[in-house]
Coordinates of N, CA and C in Angstrom, one line a residue:
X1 N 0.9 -1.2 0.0 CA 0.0 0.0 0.0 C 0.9 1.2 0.0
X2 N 0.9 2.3 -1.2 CA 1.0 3.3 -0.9 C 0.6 4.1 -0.6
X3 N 1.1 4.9 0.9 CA 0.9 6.0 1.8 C 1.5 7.1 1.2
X4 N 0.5 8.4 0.4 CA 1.0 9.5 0.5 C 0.5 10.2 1.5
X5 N 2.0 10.9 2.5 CA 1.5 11.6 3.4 C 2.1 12.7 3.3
X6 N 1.3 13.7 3.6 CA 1.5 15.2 2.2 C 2.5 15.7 3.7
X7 N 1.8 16.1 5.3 CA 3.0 16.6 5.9 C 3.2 15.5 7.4
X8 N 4.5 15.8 8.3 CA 4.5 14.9 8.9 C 3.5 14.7 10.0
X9 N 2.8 15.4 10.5 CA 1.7 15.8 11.2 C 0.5 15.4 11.3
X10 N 0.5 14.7 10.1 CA -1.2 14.6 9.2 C -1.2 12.9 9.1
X11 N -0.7 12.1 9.6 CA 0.0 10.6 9.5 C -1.2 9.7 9.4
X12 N -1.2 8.2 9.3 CA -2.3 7.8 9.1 C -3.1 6.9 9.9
X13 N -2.9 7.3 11.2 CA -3.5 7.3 12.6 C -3.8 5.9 12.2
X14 N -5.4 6.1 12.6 CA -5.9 4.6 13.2 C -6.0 4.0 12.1
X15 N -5.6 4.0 10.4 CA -5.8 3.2 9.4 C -4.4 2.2 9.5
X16 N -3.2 3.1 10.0 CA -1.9 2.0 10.3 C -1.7 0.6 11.0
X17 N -2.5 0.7 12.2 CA -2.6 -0.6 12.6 C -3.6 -1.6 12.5
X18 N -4.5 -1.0 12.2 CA -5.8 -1.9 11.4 C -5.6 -2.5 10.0
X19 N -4.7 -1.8 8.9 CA -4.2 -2.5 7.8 C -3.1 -3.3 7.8
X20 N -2.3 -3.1 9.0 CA -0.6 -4.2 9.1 C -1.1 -5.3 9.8
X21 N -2.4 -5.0 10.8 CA -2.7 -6.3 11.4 C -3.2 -7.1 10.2
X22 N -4.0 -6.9 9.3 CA -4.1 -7.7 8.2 C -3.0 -7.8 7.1
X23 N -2.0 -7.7 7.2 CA -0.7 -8.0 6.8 C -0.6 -7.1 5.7
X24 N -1.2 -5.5 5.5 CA -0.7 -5.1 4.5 C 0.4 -4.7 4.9
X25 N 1.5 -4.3 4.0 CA 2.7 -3.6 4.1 C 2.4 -2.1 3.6
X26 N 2.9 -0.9 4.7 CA 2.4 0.1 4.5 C 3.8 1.0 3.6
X27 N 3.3 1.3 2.9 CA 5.1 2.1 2.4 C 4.4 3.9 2.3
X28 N 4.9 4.5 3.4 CA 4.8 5.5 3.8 C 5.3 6.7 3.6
X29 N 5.4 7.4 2.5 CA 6.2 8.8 2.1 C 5.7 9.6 2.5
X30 N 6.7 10.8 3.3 CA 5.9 11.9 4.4 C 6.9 12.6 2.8
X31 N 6.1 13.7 2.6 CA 6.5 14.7 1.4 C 7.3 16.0 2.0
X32 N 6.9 16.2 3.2 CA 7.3 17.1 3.8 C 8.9 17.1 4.6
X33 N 9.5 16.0 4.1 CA 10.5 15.2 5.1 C 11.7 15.2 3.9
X34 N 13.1 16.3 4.0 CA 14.4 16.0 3.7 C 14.2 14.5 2.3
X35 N 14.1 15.2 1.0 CA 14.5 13.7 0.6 C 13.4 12.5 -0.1
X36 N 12.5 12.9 0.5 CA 11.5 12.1 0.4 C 10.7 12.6 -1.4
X37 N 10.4 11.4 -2.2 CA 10.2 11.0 -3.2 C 9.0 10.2 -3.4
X38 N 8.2 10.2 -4.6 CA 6.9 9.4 -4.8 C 7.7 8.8 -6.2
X39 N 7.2 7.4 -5.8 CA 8.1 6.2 -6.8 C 7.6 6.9 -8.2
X40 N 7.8 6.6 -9.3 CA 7.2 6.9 -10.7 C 6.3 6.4 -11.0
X41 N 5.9 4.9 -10.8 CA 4.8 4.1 -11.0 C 4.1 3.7 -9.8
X42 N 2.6 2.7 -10.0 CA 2.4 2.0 -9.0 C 2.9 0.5 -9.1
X43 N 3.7 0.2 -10.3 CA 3.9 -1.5 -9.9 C 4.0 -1.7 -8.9
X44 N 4.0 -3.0 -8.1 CA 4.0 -3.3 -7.6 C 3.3 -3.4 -6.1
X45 N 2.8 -2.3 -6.0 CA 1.3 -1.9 -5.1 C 0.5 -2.3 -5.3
X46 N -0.9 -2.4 -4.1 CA -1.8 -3.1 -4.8 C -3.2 -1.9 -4.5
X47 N -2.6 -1.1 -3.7 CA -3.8 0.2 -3.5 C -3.1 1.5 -3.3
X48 N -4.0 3.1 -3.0 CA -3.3 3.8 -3.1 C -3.8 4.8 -1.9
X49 N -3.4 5.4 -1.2 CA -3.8 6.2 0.1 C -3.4 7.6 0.1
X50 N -4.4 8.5 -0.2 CA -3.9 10.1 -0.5 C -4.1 10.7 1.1
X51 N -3.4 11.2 2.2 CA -3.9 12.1 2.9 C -4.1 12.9 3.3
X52 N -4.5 13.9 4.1 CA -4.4 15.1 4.3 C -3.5 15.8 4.3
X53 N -3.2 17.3 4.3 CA -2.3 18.1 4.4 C -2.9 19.9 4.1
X54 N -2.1 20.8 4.9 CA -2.6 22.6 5.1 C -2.7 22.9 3.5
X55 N -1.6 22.3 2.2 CA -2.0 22.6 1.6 C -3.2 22.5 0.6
X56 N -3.2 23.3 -1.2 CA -4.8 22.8 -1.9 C -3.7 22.6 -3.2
X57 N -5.1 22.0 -3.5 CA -4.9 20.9 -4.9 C -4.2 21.7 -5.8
X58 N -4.3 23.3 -5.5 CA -4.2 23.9 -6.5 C -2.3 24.7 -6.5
X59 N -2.0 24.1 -5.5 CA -0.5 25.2 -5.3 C 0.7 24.2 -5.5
X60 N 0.5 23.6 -6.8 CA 1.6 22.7 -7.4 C 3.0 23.8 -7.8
X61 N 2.8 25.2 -7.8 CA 3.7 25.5 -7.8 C 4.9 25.7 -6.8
X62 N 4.4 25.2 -5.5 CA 5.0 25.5 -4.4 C 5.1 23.9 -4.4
X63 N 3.9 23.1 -4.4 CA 4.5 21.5 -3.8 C 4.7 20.7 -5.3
X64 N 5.4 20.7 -6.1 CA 5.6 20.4 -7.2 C 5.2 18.3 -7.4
X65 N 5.2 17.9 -6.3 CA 4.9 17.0 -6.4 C 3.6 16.3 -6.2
X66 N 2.4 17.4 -5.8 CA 1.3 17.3 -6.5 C 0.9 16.4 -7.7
X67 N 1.7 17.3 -8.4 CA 1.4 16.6 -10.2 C 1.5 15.3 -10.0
X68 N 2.7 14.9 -9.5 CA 2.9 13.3 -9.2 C 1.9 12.7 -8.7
X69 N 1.5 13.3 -8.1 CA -0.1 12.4 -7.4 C -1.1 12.2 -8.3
X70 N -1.3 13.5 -8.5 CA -2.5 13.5 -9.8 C -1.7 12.6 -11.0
X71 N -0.7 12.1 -11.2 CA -0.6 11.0 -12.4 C -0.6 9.5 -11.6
X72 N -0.5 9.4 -10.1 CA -0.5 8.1 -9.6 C -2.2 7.8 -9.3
X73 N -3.0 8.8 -9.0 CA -4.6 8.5 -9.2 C -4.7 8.5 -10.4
X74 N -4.5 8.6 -11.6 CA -5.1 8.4 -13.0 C -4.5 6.6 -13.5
X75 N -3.4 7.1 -12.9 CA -2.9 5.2 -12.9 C -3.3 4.1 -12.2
X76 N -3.6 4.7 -10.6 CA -4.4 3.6 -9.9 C -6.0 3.4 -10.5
X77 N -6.6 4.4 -11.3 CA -7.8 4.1 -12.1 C -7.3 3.5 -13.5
X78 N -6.8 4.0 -13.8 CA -6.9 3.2 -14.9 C -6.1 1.2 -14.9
X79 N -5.5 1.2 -14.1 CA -5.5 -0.1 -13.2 C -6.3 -0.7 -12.7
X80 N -7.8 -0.1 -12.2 CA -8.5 -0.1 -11.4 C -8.0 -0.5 -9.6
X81 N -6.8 0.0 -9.1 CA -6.5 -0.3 -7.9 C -7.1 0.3 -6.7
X82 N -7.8 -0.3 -6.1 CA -8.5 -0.1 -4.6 C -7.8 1.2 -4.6
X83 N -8.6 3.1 -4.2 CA -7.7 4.2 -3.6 C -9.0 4.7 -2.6
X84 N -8.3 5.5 -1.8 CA -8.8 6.2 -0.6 C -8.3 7.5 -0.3
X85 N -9.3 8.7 -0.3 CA -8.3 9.9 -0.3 C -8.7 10.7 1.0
X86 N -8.2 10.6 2.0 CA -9.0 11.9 2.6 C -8.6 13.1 2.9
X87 N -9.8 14.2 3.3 CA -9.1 15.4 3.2 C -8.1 15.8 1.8
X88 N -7.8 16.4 2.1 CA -6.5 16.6 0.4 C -7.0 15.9 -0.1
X89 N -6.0 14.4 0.0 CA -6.7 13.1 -0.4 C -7.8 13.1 -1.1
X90 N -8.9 13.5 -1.0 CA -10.2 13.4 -1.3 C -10.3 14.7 -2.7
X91 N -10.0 15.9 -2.2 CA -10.0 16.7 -3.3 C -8.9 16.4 -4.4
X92 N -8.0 16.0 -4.1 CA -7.0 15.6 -5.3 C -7.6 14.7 -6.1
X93 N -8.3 13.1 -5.8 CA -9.4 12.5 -6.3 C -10.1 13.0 -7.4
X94 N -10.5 14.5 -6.7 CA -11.9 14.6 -7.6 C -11.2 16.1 -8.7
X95 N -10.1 16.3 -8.3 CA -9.4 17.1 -9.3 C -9.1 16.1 -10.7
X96 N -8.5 14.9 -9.8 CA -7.6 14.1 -11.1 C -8.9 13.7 -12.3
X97 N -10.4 13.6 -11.6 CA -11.3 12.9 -12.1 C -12.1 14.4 -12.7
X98 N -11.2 15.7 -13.1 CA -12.3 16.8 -13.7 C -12.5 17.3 -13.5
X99 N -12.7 17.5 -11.8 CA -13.6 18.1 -10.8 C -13.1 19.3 -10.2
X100 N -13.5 20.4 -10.3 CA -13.3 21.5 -9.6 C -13.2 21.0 -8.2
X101 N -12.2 22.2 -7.8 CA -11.9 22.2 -5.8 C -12.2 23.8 -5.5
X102 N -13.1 24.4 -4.9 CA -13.1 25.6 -4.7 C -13.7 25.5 -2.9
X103 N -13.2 26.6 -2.1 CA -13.3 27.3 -1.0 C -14.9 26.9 -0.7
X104 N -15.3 26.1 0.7 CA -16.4 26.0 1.0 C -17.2 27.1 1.4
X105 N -18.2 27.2 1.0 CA -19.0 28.4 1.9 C -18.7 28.8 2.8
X106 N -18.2 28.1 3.8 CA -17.5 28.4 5.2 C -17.0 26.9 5.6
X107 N -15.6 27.5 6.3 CA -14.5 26.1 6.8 C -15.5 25.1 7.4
X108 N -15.0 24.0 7.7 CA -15.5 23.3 9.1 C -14.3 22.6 10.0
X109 N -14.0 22.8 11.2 CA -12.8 22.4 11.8 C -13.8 22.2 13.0
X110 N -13.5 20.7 13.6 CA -13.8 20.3 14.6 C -15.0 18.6 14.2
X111 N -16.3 18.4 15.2 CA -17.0 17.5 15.1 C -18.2 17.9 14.2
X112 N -18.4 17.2 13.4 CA -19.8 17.9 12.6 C -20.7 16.3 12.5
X113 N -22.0 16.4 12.2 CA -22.6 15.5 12.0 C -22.8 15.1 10.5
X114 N -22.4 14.1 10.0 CA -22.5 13.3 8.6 C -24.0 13.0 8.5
X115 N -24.1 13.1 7.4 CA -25.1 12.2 7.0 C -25.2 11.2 5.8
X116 N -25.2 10.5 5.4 CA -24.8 9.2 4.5 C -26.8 9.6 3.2
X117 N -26.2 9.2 2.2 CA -27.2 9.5 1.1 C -27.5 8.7 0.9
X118 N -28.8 8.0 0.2 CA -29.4 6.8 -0.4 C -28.0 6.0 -0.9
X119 N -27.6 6.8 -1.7 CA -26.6 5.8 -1.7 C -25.1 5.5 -1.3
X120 N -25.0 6.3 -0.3 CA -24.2 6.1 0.9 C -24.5 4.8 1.9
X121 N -25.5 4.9 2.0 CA -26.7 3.9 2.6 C -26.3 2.3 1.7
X122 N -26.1 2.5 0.7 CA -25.9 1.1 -0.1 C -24.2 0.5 0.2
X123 N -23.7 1.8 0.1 CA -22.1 1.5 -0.3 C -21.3 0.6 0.2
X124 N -20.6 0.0 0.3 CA -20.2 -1.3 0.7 C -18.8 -0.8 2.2
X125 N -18.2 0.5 1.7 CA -17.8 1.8 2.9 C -18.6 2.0 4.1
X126 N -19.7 2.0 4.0 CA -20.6 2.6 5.1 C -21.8 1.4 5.3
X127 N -21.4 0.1 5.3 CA -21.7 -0.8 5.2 C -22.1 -0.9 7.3
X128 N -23.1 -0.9 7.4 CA -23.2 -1.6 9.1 C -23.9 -0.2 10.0
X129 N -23.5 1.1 9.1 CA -22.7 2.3 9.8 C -24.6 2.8 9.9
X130 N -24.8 4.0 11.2 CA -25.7 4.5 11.3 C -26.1 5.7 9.8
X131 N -27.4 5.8 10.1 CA -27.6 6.8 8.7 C -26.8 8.3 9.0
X132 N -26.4 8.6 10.7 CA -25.5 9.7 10.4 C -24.9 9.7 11.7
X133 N -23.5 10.1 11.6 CA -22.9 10.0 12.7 C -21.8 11.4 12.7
X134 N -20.9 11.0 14.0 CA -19.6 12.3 13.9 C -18.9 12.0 13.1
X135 N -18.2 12.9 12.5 CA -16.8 12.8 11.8 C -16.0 13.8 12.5
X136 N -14.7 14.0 12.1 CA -13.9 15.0 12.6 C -13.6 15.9 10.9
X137 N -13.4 16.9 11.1 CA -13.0 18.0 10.0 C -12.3 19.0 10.0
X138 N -11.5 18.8 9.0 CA -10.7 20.3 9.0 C -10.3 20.6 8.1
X139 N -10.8 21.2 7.3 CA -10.7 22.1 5.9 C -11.4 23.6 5.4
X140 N -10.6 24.1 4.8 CA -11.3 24.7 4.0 C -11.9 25.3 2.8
X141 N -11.1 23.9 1.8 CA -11.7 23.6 0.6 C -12.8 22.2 0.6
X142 N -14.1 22.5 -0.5 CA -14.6 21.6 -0.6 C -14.5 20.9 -2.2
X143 N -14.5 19.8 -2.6 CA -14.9 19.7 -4.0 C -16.2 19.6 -4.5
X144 N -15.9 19.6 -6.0 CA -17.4 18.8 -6.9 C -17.2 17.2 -7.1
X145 N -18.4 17.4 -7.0 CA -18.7 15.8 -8.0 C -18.0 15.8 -9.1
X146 N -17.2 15.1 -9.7 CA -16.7 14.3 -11.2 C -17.9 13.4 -11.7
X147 N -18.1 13.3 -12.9 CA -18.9 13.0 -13.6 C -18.9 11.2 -13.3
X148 N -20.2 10.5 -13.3 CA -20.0 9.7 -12.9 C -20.1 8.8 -11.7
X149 N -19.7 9.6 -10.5 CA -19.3 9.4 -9.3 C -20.7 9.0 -8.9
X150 N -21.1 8.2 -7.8 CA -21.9 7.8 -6.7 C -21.8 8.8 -5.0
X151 N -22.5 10.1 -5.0 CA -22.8 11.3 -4.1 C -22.9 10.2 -2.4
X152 N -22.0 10.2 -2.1 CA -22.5 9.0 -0.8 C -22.9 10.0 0.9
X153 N -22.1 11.1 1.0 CA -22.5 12.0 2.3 C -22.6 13.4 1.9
X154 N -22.7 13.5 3.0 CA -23.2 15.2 3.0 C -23.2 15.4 4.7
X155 N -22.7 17.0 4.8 CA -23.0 17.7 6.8 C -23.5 18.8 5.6
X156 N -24.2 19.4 6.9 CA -24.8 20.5 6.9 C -24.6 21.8 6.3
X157 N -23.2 22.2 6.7 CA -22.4 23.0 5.6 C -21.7 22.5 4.7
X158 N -21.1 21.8 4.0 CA -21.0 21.3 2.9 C -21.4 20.0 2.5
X159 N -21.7 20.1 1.4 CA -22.7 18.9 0.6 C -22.2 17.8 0.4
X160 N -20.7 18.2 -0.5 CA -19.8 16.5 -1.2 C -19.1 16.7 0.2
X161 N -19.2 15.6 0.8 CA -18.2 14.9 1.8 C -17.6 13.6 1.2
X162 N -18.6 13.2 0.5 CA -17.5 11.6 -0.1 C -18.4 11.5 -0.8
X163 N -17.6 10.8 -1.7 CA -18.0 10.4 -3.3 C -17.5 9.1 -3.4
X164 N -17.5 8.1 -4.6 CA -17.1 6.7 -5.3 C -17.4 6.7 -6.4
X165 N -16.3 5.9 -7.3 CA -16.5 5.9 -8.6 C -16.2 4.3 -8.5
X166 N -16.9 3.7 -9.1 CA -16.9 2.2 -8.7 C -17.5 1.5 -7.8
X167 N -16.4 0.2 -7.3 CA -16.7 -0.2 -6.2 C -15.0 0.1 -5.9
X168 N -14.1 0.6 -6.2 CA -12.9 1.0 -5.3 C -11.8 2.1 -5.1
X169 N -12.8 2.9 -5.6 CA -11.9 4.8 -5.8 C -13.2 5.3 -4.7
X170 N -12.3 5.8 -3.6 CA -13.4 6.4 -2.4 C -12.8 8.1 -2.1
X171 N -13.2 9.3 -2.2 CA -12.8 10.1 -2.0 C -13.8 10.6 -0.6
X172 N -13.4 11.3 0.5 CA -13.6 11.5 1.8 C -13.0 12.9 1.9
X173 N -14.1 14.1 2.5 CA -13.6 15.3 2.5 C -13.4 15.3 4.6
X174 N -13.7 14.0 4.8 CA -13.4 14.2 6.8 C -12.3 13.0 6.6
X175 N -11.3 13.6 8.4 CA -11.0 12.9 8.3 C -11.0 11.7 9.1
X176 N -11.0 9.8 8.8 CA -11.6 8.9 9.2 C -10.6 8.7 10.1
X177 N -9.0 8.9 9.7 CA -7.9 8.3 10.5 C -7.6 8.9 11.7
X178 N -8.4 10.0 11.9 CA -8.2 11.0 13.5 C -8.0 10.1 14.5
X179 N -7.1 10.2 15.6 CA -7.5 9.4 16.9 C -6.9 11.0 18.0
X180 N -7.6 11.0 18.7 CA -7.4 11.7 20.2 C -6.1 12.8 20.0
X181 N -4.5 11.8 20.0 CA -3.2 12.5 19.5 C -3.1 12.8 18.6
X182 N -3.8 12.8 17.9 CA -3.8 13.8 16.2 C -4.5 14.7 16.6
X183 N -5.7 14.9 16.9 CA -6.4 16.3 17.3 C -5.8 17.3 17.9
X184 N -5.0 16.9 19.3 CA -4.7 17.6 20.1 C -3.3 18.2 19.1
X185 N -2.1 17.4 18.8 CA -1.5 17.8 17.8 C -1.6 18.8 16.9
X186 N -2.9 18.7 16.0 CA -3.2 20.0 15.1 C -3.8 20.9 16.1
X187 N -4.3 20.5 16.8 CA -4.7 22.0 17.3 C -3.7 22.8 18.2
X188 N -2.6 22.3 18.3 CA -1.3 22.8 19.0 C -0.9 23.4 17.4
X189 N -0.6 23.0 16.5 CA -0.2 23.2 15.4 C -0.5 23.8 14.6
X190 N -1.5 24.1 14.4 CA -2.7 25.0 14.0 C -3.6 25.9 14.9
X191 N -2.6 25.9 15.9 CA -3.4 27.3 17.0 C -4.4 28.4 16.8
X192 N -3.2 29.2 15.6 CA -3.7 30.2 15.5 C -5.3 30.2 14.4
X193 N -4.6 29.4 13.6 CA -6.6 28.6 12.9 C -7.6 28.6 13.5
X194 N -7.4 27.5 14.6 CA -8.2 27.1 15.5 C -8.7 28.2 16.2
X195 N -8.1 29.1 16.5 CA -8.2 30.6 17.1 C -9.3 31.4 16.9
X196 N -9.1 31.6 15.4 CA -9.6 32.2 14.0 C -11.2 31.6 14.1
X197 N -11.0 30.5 13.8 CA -12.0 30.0 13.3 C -13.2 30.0 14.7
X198 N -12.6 29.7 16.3 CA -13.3 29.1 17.2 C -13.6 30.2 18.5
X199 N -12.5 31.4 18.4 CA -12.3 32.0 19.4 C -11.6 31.6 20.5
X200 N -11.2 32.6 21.2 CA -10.3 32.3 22.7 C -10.9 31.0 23.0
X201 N -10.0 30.7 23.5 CA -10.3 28.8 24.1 C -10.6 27.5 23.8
X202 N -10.8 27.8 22.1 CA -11.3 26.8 21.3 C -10.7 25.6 21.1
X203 N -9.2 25.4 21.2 CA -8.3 24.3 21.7 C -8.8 23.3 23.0
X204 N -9.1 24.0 23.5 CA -9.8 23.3 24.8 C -11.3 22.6 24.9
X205 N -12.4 23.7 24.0 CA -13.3 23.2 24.0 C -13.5 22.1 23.2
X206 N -12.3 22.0 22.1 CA -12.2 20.7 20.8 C -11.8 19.4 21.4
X207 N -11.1 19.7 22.5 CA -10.4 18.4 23.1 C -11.3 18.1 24.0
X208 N -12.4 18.7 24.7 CA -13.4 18.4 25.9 C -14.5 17.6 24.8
X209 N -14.8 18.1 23.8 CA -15.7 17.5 22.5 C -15.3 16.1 22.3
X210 N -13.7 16.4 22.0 CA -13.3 15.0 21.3 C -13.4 13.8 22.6
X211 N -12.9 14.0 23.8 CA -13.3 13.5 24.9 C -14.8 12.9 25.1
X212 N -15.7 13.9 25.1 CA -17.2 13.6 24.7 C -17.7 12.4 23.8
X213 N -16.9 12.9 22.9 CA -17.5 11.7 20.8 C -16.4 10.8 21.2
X214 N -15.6 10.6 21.6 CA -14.7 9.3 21.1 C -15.2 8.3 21.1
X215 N -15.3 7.6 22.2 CA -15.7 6.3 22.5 C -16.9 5.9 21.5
X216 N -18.0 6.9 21.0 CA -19.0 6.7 19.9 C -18.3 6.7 18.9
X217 N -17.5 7.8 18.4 CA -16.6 7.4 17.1 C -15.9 6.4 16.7
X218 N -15.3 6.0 18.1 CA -14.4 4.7 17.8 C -15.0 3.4 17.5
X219 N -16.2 3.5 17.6 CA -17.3 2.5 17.0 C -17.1 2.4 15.4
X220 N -17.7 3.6 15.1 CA -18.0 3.9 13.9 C -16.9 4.2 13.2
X221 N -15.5 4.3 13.5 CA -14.4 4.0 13.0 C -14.1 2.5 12.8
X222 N -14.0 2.1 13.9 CA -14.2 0.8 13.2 C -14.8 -0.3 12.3
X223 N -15.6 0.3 12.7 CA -16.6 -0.7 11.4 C -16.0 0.0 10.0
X224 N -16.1 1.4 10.0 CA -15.5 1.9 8.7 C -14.0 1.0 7.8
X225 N -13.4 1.0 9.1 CA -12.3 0.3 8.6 C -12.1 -1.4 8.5
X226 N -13.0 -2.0 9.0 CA -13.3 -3.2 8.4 C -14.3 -3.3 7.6
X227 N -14.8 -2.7 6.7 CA -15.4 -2.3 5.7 C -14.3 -1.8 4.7
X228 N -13.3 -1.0 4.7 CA -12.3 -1.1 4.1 C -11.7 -2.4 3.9
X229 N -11.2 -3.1 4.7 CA -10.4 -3.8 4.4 C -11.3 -5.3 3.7
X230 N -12.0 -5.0 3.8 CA -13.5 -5.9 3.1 C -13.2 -5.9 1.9
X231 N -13.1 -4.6 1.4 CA -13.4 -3.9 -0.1 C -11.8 -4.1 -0.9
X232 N -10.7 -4.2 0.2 CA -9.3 -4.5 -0.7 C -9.4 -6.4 -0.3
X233 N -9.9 -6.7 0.4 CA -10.0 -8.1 0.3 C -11.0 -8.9 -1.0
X234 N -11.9 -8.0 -1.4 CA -12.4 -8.5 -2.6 C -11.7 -8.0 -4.1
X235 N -11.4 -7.3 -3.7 CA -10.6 -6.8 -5.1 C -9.6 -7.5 -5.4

């Protein structure tokens, strides 16, 4: 499996030990790190994992290896190889597939409620999962639909949260791999956002929240990810 992990901050939390326990092999490139390179091809892979990062689809002039991505999703489709994007991840997806990425009506950073679409409800992803539950979020681009695609969620303030094209290109505008030490992390890291976005104290109130939803999340995280690994075991 390749891991693109856009910075070192943004890692791939609870999907890492839930895919090695089923013996995948994770090959992990942090982009942000001295050195670090995206192979030219996918030989040899058998899936593809785009994930978040502060920047947008659109500032390949500054992360030049963007492009690179956007030619490794055109390859893992036209291979048809099991991919999963979230956050970034998810917009680069729906860039490679056509799709405009433009600024949501307004960010969303923190817990928001999902809600899963008729055919979210079907999808073999959200397979077990309530019709709407928490996610965690932090962005403030959203995408469009690519032509094609299966509309699977939607929150309140933004509409496309995740899309599918198939049964194994999943694009995801939350993110699934959050655990506890990732939250607290960005919001040390992202202070002055969190700031911006929440007011005095909002750091605290995020961590009293995430304290609150976990143990429910961690439900519905799970099942999510044995539903993933469902979906690379059929393929």
């Amino acid at each position: 499996m390749l891991v693109v992990q856009n910075v070192a901050i943004e890692g791939p939390g609870l999907l890492q030990p839930a895919m090695e326990k089923e013996g995948w092999q994770l090959d992990i490139r942090v982009m942000d790190q001295p050195g670090t390179h995206l192979p030219a091809s996918l030989d040899g892979y058998g899936t593809l994992v785009i994930l978040g990062g502060p920047m947008n689809v659109y500032e390949e002039e500054s992360y030049p290896y963007l492009r690179q991505v956007d030619q490794l999703i055109k390859e893992a489709i036209q291979k048809s190889l099991p991919v999963l994007g979230i956050c970034l991840g998810g917009q680069l997806i729906a860039r490679a597939l056509g799709a405009p990425v433009v600024r949501n009506p307004v960010p969303e950073i923190g817990w928001y409620k999902l809600r899963l679409t008729a055919d979210g409800l079907k999808s073999p992803l959200f397979a077990g999962l309530p019709a709407e539950f928490f996610v965690f979020q932090w962005h403030d681009d959203t995408f469009a639909l690519p032509p094609g695609v299966s509309h699977l969620a939607a929150s309140e303030d933004c509409i496309n949260q995740a899309f599918s094209l198939g049964r194994h290109i999943f694009a995801l505008q939350f993110h699934r791999e959050i655990n506890p030490e990732i939250i607290n992390t960005w919001a040390e890291a992202y202070a002055d956002e969190l700031e911006e976005y929440g007011g005095p104290g909002a750091a605290g109130r995020l961590m009293q929240e995430t304290a609150a939803i976990w143990e429910e999340y961690r439900q519905v995280a799970g099942q999510f990810l044995t539903n993933w690994m469902a979906i690379l075991s059929r393929h």
